[in-house]
Tab-separated table of C-alpha atoms and ligand atoms in Angstrom:
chain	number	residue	atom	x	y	z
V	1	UNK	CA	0.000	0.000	0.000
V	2	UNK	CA	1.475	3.552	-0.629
V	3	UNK	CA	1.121	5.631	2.439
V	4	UNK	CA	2.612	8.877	0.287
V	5	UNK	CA	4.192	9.973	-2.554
V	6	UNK	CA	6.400	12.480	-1.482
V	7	UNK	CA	7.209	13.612	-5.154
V	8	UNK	CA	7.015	12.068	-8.260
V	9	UNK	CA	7.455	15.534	-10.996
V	10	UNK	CA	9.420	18.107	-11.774
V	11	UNK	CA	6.886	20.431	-9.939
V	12	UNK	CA	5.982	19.361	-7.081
V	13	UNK	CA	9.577	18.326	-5.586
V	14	UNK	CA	11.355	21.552	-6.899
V	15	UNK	CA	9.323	23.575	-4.384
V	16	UNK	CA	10.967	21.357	-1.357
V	17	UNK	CA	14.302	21.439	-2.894
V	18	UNK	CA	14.068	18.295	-5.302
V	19	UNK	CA	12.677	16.752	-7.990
V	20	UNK	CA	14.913	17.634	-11.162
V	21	UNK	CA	17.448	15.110	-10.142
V	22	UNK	CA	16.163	13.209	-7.320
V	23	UNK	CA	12.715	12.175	-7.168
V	24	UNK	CA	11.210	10.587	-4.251
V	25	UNK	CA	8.282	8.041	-3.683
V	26	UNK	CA	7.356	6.888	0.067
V	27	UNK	CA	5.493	3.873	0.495
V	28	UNK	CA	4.383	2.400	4.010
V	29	UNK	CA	7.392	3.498	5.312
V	30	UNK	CA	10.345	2.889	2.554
V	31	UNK	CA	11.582	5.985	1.115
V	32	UNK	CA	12.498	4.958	-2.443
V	33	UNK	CA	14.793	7.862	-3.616
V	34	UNK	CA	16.139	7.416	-7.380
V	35	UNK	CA	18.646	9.614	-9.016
V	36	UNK	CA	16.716	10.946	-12.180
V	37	UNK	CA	18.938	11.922	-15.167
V	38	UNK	CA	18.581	8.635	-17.078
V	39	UNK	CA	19.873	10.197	-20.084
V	40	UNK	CA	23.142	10.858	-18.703
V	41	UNK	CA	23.219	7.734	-17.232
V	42	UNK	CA	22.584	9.035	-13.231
V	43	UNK	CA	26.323	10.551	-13.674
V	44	UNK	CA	26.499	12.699	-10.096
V	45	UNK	CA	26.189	16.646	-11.108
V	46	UNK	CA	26.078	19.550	-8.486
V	47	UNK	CA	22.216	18.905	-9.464
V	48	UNK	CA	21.908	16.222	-7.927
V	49	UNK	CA	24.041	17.219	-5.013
V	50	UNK	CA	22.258	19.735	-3.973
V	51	UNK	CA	19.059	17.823	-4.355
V	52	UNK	CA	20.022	14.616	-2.405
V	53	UNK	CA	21.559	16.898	0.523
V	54	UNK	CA	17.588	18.463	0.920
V	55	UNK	CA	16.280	14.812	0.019
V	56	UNK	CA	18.443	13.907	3.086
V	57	UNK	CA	17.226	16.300	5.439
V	58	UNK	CA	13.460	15.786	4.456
V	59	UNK	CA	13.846	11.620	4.994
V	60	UNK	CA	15.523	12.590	8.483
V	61	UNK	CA	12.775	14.846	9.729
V	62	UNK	CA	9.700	12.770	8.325
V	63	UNK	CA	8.660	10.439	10.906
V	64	UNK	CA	6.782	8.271	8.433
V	65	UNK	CA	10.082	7.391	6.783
V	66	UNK	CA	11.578	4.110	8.877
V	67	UNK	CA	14.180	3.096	5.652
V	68	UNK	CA	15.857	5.049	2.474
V	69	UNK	CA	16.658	2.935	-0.458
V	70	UNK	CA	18.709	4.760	-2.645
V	71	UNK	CA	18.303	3.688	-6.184
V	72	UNK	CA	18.915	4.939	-10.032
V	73	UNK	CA	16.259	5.540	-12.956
V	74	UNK	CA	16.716	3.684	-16.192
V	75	UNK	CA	19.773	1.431	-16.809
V	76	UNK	CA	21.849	2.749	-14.490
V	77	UNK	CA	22.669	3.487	-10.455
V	78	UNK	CA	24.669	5.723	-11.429
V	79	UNK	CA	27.737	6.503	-13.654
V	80	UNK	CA	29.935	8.305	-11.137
V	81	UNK	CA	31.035	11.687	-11.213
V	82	UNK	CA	29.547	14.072	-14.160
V	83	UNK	CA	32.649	14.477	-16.078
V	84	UNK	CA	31.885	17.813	-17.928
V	85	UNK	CA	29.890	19.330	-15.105
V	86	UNK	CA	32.526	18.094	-11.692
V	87	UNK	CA	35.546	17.723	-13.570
V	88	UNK	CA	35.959	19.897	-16.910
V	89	UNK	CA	33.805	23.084	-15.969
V	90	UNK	CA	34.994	23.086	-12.216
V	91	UNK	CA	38.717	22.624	-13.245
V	92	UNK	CA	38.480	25.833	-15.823
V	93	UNK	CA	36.580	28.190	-13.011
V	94	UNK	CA	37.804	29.517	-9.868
V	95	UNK	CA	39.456	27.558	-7.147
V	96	UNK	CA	37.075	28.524	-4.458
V	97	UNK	CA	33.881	27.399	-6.532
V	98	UNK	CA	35.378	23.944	-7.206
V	99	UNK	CA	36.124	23.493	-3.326
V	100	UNK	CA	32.739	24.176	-2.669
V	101	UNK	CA	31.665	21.993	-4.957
V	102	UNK	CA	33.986	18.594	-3.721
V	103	UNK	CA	32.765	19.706	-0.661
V	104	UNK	CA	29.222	19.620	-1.121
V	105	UNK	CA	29.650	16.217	-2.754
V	106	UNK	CA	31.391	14.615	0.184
V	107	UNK	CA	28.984	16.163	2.440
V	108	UNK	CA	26.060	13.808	1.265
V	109	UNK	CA	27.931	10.872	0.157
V	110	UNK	CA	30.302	10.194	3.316
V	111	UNK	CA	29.793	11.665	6.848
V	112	UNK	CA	25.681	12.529	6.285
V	113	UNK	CA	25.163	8.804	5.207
V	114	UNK	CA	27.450	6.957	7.555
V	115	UNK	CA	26.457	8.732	10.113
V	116	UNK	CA	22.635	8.711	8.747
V	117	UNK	CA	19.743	8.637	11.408
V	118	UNK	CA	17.810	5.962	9.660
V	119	UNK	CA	18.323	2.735	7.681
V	120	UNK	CA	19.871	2.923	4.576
V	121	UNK	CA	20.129	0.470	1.330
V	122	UNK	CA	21.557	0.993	-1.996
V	123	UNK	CA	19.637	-1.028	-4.583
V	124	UNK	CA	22.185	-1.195	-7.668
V	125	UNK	CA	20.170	-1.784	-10.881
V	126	UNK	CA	22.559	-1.256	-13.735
V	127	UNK	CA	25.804	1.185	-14.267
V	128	UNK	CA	27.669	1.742	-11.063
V	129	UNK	CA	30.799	3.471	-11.548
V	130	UNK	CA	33.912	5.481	-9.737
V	131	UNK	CA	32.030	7.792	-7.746
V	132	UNK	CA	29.213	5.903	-7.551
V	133	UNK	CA	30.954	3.793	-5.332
V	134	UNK	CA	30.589	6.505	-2.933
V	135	UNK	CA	27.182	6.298	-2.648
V	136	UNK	CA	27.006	2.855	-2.731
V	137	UNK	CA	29.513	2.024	-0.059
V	138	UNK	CA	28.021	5.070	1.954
V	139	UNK	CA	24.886	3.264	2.648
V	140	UNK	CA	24.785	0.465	5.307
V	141	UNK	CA	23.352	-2.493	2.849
V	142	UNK	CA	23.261	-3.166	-0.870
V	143	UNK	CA	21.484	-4.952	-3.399
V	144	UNK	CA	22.197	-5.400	-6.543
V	145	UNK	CA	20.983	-7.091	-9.877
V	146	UNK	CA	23.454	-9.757	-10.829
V	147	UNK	CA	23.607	-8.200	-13.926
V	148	UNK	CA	24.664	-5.026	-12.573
V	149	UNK	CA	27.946	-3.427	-14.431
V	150	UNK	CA	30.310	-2.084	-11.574
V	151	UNK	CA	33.508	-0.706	-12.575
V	152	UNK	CA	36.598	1.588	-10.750
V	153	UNK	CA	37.132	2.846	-14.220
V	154	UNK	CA	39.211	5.884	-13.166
V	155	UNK	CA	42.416	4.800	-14.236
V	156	UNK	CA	40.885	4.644	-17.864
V	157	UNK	CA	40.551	8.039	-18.042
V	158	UNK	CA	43.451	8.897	-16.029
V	159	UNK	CA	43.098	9.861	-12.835
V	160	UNK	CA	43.188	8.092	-9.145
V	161	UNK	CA	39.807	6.970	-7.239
V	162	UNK	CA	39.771	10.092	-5.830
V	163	UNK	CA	36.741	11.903	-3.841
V	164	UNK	CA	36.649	9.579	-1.102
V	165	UNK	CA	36.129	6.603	-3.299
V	166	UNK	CA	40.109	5.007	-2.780
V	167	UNK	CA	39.094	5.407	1.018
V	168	UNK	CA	35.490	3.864	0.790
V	169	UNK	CA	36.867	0.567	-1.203
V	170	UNK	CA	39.708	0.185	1.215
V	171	UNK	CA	36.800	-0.230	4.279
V	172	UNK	CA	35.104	-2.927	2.284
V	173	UNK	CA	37.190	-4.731	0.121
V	174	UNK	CA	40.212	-6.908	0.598
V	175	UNK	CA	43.821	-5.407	-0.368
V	176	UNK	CA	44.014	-7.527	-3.032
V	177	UNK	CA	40.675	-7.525	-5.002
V	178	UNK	CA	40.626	-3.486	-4.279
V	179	UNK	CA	43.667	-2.941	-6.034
V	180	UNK	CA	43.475	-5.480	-8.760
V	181	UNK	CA	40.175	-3.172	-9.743
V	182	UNK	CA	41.846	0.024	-8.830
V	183	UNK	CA	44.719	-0.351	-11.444
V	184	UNK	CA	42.626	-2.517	-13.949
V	185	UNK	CA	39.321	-0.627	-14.291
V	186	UNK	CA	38.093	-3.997	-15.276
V	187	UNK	CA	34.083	-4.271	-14.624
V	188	UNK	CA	32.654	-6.794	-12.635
V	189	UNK	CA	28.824	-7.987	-12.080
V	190	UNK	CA	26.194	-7.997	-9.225
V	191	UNK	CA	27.423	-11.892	-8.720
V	192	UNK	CA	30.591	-10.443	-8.144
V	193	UNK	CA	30.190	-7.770	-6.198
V	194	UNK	CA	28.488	-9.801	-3.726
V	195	UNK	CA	31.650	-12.146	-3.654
V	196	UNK	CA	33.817	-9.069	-2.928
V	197	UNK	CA	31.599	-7.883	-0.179
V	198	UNK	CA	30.643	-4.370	-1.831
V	199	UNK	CA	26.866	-5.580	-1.529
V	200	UNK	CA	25.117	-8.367	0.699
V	201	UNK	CA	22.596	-9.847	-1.738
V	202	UNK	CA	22.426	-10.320	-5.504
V	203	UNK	CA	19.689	-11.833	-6.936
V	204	UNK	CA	17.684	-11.836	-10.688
V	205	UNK	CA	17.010	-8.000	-11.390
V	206	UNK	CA	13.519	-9.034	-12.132
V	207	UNK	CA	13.641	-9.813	-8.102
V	208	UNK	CA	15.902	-6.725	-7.497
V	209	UNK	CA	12.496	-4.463	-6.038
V	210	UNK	CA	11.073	-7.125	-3.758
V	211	UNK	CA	13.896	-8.676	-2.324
V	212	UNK	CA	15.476	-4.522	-1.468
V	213	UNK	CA	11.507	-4.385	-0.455
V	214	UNK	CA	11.698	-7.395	1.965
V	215	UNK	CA	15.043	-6.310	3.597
V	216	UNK	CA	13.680	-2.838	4.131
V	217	UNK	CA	10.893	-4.011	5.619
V	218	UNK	CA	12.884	-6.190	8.222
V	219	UNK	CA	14.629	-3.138	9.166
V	220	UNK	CA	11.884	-1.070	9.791
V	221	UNK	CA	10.532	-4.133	12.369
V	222	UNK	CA	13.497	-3.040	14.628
V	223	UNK	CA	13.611	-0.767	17.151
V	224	UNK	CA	14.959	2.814	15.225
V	225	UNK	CA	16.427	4.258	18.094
V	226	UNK	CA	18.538	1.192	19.329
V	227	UNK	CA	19.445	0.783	15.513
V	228	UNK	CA	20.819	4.205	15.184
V	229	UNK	CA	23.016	3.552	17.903
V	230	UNK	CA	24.416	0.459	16.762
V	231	UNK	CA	25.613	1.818	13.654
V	232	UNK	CA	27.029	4.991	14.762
V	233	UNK	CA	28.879	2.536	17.271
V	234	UNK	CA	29.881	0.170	14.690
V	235	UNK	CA	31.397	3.247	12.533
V	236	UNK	CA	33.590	4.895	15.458
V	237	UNK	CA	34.904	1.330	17.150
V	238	UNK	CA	36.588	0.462	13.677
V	239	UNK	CA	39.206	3.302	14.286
V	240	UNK	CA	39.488	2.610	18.558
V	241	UNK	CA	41.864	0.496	20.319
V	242	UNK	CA	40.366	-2.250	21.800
V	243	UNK	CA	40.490	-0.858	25.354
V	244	UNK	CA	38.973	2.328	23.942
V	245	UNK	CA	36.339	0.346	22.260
V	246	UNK	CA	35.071	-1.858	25.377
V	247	UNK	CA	34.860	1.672	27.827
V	248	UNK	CA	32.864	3.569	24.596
V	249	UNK	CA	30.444	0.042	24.209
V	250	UNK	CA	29.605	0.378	27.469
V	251	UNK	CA	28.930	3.749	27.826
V	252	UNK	CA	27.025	3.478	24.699
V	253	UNK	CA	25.149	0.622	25.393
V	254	UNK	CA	23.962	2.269	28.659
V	255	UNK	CA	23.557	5.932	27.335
V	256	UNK	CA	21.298	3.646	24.825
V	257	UNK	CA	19.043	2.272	27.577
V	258	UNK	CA	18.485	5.008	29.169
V	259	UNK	CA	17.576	6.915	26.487
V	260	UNK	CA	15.545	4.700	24.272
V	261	UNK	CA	11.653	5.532	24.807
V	262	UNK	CA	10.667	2.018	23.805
V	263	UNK	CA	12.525	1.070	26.806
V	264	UNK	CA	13.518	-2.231	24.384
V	265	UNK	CA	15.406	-3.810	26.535
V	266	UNK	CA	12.956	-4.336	28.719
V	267	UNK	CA	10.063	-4.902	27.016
V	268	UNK	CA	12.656	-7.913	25.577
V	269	UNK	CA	13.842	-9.409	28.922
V	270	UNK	CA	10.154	-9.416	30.266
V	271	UNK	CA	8.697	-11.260	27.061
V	272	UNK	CA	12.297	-13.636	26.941
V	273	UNK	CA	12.030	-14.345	30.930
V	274	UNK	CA	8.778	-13.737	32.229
V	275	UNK	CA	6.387	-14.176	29.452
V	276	UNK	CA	7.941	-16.342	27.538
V	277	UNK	CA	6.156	-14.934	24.748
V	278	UNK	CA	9.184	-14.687	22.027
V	279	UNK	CA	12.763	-15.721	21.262
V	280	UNK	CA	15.284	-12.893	21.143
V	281	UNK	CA	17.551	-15.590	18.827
V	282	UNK	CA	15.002	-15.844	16.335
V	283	UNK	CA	13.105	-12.840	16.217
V	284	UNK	CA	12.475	-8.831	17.410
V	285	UNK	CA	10.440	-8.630	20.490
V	286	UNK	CA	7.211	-7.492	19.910
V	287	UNK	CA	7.403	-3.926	20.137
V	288	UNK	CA	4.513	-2.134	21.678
V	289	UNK	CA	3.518	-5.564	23.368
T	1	COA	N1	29.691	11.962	-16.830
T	1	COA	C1	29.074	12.702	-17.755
T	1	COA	N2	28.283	12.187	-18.709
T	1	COA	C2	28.095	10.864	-18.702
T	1	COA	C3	28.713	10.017	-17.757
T	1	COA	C4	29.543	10.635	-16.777
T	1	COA	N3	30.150	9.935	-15.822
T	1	COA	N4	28.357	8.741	-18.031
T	1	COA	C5	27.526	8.798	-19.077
T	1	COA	N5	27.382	10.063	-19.496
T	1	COA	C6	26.566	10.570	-20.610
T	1	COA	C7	27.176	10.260	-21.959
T	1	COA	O1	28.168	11.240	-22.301
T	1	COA	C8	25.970	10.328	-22.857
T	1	COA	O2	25.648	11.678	-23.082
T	1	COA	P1	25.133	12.196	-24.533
T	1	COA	O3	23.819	11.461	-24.742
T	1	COA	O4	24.984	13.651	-24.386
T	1	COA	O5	26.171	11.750	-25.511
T	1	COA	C9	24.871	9.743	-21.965
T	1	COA	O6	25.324	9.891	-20.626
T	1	COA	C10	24.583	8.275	-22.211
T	1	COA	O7	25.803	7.551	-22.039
T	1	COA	P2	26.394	6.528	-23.124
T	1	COA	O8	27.867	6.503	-22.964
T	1	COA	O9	25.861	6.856	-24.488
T	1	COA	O10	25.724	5.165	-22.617
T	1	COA	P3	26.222	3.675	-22.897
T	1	COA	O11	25.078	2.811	-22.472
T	1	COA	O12	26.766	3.530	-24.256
T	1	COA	O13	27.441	3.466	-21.862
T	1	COA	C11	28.541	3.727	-19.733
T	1	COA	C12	27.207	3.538	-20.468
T	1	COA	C13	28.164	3.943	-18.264
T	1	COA	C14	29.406	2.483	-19.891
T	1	COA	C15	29.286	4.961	-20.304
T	1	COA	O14	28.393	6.057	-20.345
T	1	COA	C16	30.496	5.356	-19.497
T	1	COA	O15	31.540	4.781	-19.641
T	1	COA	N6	30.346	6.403	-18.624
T	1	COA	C17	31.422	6.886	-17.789
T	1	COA	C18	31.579	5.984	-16.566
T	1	COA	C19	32.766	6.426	-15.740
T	1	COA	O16	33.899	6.215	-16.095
T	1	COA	N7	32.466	7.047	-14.605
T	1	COA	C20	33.462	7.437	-13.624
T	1	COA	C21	33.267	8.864	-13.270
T	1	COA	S1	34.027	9.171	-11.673
């Protein structure tokens, strides 16, 4: 059932800051957000930038939105960085504009979506390429179509991963198989992608909606606020020491409790232990119950 549509036109989004670039449907709780410029392939231009960074801010705020799966129109996620409009025109105009402008960029596709308040999933349905990676590594899960065309094809057009993208590989994939792509640009599908640990599932693109569908919806079954914090902890342990990392858990995991207003913990221990109404192994604790 579709609870919203939060924009599907040109019209209607422009007035909240989107819907050139990024367009936006919400339905029962999934905020499908697809970059929109099919005809360049979904290649990243300050248009969509500035669009995803208000898209961003609007999925935060709306209470009705439990998930974002980021997606791309037409064949392609998305085929990286516009090269005319983020690397010719910037290069030839001032030096201050073209900061802004890699600086704007990163602010979406690194530090807003790790650190993201709500669920995020990348649903890869055709062309992902060099800075596309971004975006794809920047949300928590992916999904892709096995037929899905990835490729770190930088060093055919010579220049490095650059952006963030060298950094975002290096998190997810092995030494090895990130360099072998780095310095061959050789593409690689959905199948394999999933083998290098850049996305959880691939399955038959005709699948590709319902099975991103189904994993959005068992995120949404989980407590949001208990969720948040186990990402944000996840993303600042990886650079701790181990001692560092046990005193933060804790005071996390308490700060947590205290402040969770589903009080989830112990609606879970009294269902597990007194009620014996649900098993924590198998399955969320009924929330509300
Ligand atoms: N930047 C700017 N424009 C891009 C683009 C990009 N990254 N990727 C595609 N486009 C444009 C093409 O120039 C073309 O524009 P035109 O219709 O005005 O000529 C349009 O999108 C369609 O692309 P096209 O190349 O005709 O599609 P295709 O199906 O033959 O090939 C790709 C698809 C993705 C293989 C090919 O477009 C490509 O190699 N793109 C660049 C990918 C890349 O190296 N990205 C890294 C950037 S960091």
């Amino acid at each position: 059932m579709t609870a919203a549509i939060a924009t599907g036109g040109a019209k209607e989004g422009s007035g909240r800051g989107w819907g050139e670039f990024v367009t936006v449907e919400t339905e029962d709780g999934i905020a499908w957000i697809t970059l929109n410029r099919p005809e360049k392939q979904n290649a990243i231009n300050p248009g969509i930038v500035r669009e995803m960074i208000a898209v961003l801010d609007a999925m935060e705020e709306d209470d009705s939105v439990g998930v974002v799966v980021i997606t791309g129109a037409g064949d392609a996620f998305s085929a990286g960085q516009d090269l005319k409009e983020y690397f010719r025109v910037p290069d030839a105009g001032p030096p201050l504009d073209r900061e802004r402008l890699y600086a704007s960029n990163a602010a979406w596709q690194w530090r807003r979506m790790m650190y993201f308040r709500k669920p995020t999933i990348a649903m890869v349905n055709g062309w992902c390429f060099g800075g596309a990676f971004q975006v794809l590594i920047g949300c928590d899960l992916a999904v892709a179509a096995d037929d899905a065309v990835f490729g770190l094809s930088e060093i055919n057009w010579g220049i490095i991963p650059a952006g963030i993208v060298t950094k975002s590989v290096a998190e997810v994939m092995s030494q090895r198989d990130a360099l072998y792509y780095i310095m061959t640009g050789e593409t690689f599908d959905g199948r394999r992608a999933k083998e290098l640990g850049l996305v959880n599932i691939a399955v038959p693109r005709e699948e590709l909606r319902d099975r991103t569908r189904a994993l959005a919806e068992t995120l949404k079954a989980k407590n949001p606020f208990v969720l948040r914090a186990a990402k944000t902890a996840y993303h600042h342990v990886k650079s701790m020491s181990w001692e560092s990392a046990l005193e933060y858990l804790m005071a996390k995991s308490d700060a947590t409790k205290f402040r969770d207003p589903e009080k989830g913990d112990q609606a879970g221990m009294r269902q597990f232990l007194d009620e014996k109404s649900y098993r924590p192994g198998l399955q969320t604790y009924e929330r509300n119950g």
